Structure formats: C-alpha cells, structure tokens
Amino acid sequence: MDLNKKIVLPGEEIDINGFKQGNGLYFEDGKYYSYQLGLIQVYNNFVNIIPLSGKYFPSKNDKVIAKVIEIAPSFWVLDINSPYPAFLHVNDTPWKPSSGELAKILNVGDTVYAKVNEITESRQIWLSIKEPGLRKIEGGHIVTVQPSRVSRIIGKGGSMVNMIKESTGVKIQLGQNGVVWLDGEPEKVLEVIRILKFIEEESTASGLTDAVKSRLEKSR
Amino acid sequence: MSKGSDEIVYGLKRDYLEKISSKGTRIDGRSAIEYRPIVITPNYVIRAEGSADVKLGKTRVLVGVKMEPGEPFPDTPNQGVLTTNAELIPMASPTFEAGPPNEDSIELARVVDRSIRESKMIDLEKLVITPGEKVWIVYVDIHVLDYDGNLIDASQFGAVAALLNTTVPGSRYGMEDFPLPINHVPVITTFAKIGKQLFVDPSLEEEEVSSARLSIATDENGNIVAMQKGLSGSFTQEEVYSAIDKSIEIGKDIRKRLFGR
C-alpha cells in the first residue's frame, strides 16, 4: 500500500511497511500509531507524519525568527511560536554588554534570526546568534505561516522561495518556526504574502511550483 | 510575565505599518475607507427572538436577542428596557481570558448599547405592557467567536441585524406576537490611527500598532448618535471632522448594503 500522503488521525495504527520510525509516531505493543492529525510522508526510509497545523516544535540546529518578550539579567526570553519560550544568553551573542544593559542591544519587541543551539531534557530551548547570517533583524515586515508548511515554501533546494525572490525582488527570510521576514516595496510584499497564503492552502497539491510560477507571471 | 507573548508586537511590524501608512497603503491592500468583506446571516439562532451571525474578514461575532416581560426603571415607567452585554471568550483569541467582564468587553457592550439607545433605534415606548409595572426587556447578547480586529463594528452590525429581525414573543405570555418596533438604523464606523493616517475597519495587526481609535455611529438622517474614542493617542480637529464626514458616507453605504434601508 502506498503510505505517502495518506491522512491519519491521532492514535491511528500505521503499518510502516519495513521503513523506520520518524517524527510524529509512537510505538506500543509492537505496533506504530500516529500522534497527530497529519499527512504521512516517507522520506529516506523514514516514515514521518507532517501535522496539518499546529505550533512549532523546535529541533536542534533549526534556524528560527524569534521575538524578544522579556529581559533577564544575563539572557533574553524569546517567543519562537512554540509552546515553550526560548532563551538567548549573552554568551551566545556577538555582543558583550555590561550587566543590566541588555535592553540597549535587544529590547522587548525586537526580532532576531537565530539558531536552536540546545534543547535540554527539561525542554529549555537555548538559542544562539553566533554564526554568520544570524543577526538582529531590522526593517521589513513579519508574517506567520503554518510551521509545517515552511519546507513546502522553500521547495526542493530552495527552488520555490528563490523563484518568488527573483520574480518580486522582495527579500525573504524564512524561520523554521513559521515566522517569515519580508522586505521590499509594499505592493510586492503584499503579493508575496498572498503567494505564501496560496502555498499554505494548496501545499498538498501536486504541480504547486508551476501554479505559483503562473501566478507570479500574471501579476507582473 | 506581565504581558503574554501574543500581546507583544514585533517592533519592526509596527515600523513597517507606520512607514507604509504615510503613503496611505495598508498591509492587506485595502483603501483607507474600505471595509473587509462583511457577511451577515440573520436569524442564525432559530430559537432566539432575534439573532445574527456576522463575519467581518476573519472576525466573527454572534449576536442574540432575548425578550421577556419585567419591571421598568422607576424613572422611565413608560419605556421598555434595553440591556446589552458582551463576552470575550478565550476561544476567540489567545489574549482573551475567562472570568468576569474586563474593561474591553464592558467598553464593547457600552458602545454598541449607546449607538442603539441614543439613536432611538428601538421604539421603547411601544414596549410597555402595563405602564409603571410591566414592560418588555430587550437583552442583546454579543458573543465574540473569532477575533481579528474591529469588534465594535462587527458587534454593532450584528446587534442591528438581530434587532431588525426580532419578533416580540407576546404569545408566550398570553399576548400577541409583533415585530420589534424600529425607528432608526444606526451604523457605527471605527477608525484607527496609524502614523498620521486614519484607516477604517482596522484588522488585528493594524489595531495592535494603532495609537488611537475613534468610533462614530450615525443614523440614516446623517445625525451623529454615538461616539467613542479609545487608546492613548490623539486626533487633531481636522481628523475628527473628516472622520465624521467619512462615517456618514460609509454609514449610508453599509445601511443600504447590509440592512436594505
């Protein structure tokens, strides 16, 4: 039976057919079951379940766009669109502020492009911006999409997102957590937002790249 | 934590909206005086005396009208009683909390109430059963089901739509049924100030970054029947005058489009 693109309900038994157990499944009494409502995807011999919607669950080395929500003596608390807050310690930034001056560098409401550095056993999420490309984001606009759709928006090897970038001239930065940063002409940004919503809704359709391409050409 | 993470706005989103507002552009491509699509389903709750389901973009409000006989207020023995109540339930938004009504839900109910009461929309004098003893009490209950900005307008349209199709249930109490006597149809228009521009029907994103809010209710004769200013920002005199002119114009269009009056 073809497992790919089958919709499963939470607790539904899945015959993984000799493949390995991936994300979104659990093992009980010799059988595999789904954790969530989602689509089955077989990739590299792993069976994963891609949730139809939901919050972002971080995994190590994901690059996310985070919003500062609180300032502590030596670290910031950030929102990464996940059920748990994330933390960013000053030692994991390129800056060296003296204590009590963290607000001068990143204040509440500021946005950073960061990497998930570590997830402790107690589900504490530690971020880092000590890597090329990671930074505080300034200017532009923020929109959110379903975290599970981010990979579809990027496309194979970035084909989809590069096509949108080239066609509209808008700078796009995607966070794995579903937060997207856009910078460009307001009309073009609006067009990109519409295309992102379109991809989000039609993400299960085949030939999506071509559909997006024709939309881009029409609006040009 | 003093503020929930959903209540903290991305600083750059605020900057972006203020930047594009200077050219009169909005994030969703609407013009400054354009409403989001409005869909009203009257009589949504069949067993209620009157009801309406309002969808304003992604904002969704359900308004129900309940009527029963009761005692009039001592100072108005020859008038029926109008009571408006609003509920902001947690289902509608992560920023709403369960519990007793808060500032926002009281403001919402009172602004809607004011537009109906001060426009004399309902002919309360025709709702008297025995003067000084027994009158009809009109309960307008506003339930917010989904919050994506501009609850005031959505709730007011819903309340008006619900009242327009309300039947007074006299037969239940040994009298005769009759349609609720209506004099006027007030329509409210809410403006949000972002940067130096005024925008009609702010979405949630726009509401989050706006500095001031102004709601103006007008009736079909172009009279101002209710006003409410919100948030900490300010309006200039010219802005208020232009908002009044626009609200009368928009009110006419909405009254015709939604209520056929």
mmCIF file of C-alpha atoms in Angstrom, chain A residues 65-70 77 79 108-111 137-142 179 181 183-186 189-190 193-194, chain B residues 1-17 19-20 23 25-30 58 205:
data_model
loop_
_atom_site.group_PDB
_atom_site.id
_atom_site.type_symbol
_atom_site.label_atom_id
_atom_site.label_comp_id
_atom_site.label_asym_id
_atom_site.label_seq_id
_atom_site.Cartn_x
_atom_site.Cartn_y
_atom_site.Cartn_z
ATOM 1 C CA ILE A 65 12.892 34.045 13.721
ATOM 2 C CA ALA A 66 12.324 34.975 17.363
ATOM 3 C CA LYS A 67 10.729 37.908 19.154
ATOM 4 C CA VAL A 68 12.062 39.241 22.471
ATOM 5 C CA ILE A 69 9.339 39.107 25.123
ATOM 6 C CA GLU A 70 11.297 39.588 28.338
ATOM 7 C CA VAL A 77 13.390 35.362 26.799
ATOM 8 C CA ASP A 79 8.904 33.785 21.609
ATOM 9 C CA VAL A 108 11.156 43.796 24.094
ATOM 10 C CA GLY A 109 9.560 43.520 20.653
ATOM 11 C CA ASP A 110 12.885 43.251 18.782
ATOM 12 C CA THR A 111 13.390 40.419 16.313
ATOM 13 C CA ILE A 137 16.592 41.860 12.061
ATOM 14 C CA GLU A 138 15.789 45.479 11.278
ATOM 15 C CA GLY A 139 13.278 46.956 8.852
ATOM 16 C CA GLY A 140 10.820 44.981 6.752
ATOM 17 C CA HIS A 141 7.649 43.165 7.713
ATOM 18 C CA ILE A 142 6.791 39.979 9.620
ATOM 19 C CA VAL A 179 7.782 33.274 11.026
ATOM 20 C CA TRP A 181 10.536 38.236 7.320
ATOM 21 C CA ASP A 183 11.449 43.448 2.936
ATOM 22 C CA GLY A 184 10.641 45.294 -0.255
ATOM 23 C CA GLU A 185 8.102 47.540 -1.966
ATOM 24 C CA PRO A 186 4.742 47.428 -0.115
ATOM 25 C CA VAL A 189 5.363 42.455 -0.133
ATOM 26 C CA LEU A 190 1.579 42.167 -0.308
ATOM 27 C CA ILE A 193 2.040 37.433 1.390
ATOM 28 C CA ARG A 194 -0.745 36.338 -0.984
ATOM 29 C CA MET B 1 5.387 37.672 32.990
ATOM 30 C CA SER B 2 3.359 40.841 32.802
ATOM 31 C CA LYS B 3 2.312 40.538 29.177
ATOM 32 C CA GLY B 4 1.594 37.396 27.188
ATOM 33 C CA SER B 5 3.855 36.755 24.217
ATOM 34 C CA ASP B 6 0.865 37.228 21.897
ATOM 35 C CA GLU B 7 0.332 40.745 23.180
ATOM 36 C CA ILE B 8 3.855 41.903 22.396
ATOM 37 C CA VAL B 9 4.020 43.275 18.872
ATOM 38 C CA TYR B 10 7.009 42.766 16.634
ATOM 39 C CA GLY B 11 8.701 46.163 16.741
ATOM 40 C CA LEU B 12 9.531 46.035 13.057
ATOM 41 C CA LYS B 13 5.956 45.246 12.139
ATOM 42 C CA ARG B 14 4.959 48.481 13.856
ATOM 43 C CA ASP B 15 7.649 50.406 11.950
ATOM 44 C CA TYR B 16 6.620 48.818 8.667
ATOM 45 C CA LEU B 17 2.926 49.619 9.087
ATOM 46 C CA LYS B 19 6.073 53.539 7.117
ATOM 47 C CA ILE B 20 3.591 52.311 4.513
ATOM 48 C CA LYS B 23 1.573 56.623 1.596
ATOM 49 C CA THR B 25 -1.154 51.922 1.906
ATOM 50 C CA ARG B 26 -2.446 49.118 4.114
ATOM 51 C CA ILE B 27 -0.893 45.704 4.660
ATOM 52 C CA ASP B 28 -3.828 43.880 3.085
ATOM 53 C CA GLY B 29 -4.057 46.213 0.086
ATOM 54 C CA ARG B 30 -7.338 47.842 1.094
ATOM 55 C CA LYS B 58 -11.850 36.810 9.913
ATOM 56 C CA GLU B 205 -2.490 43.660 13.009
#
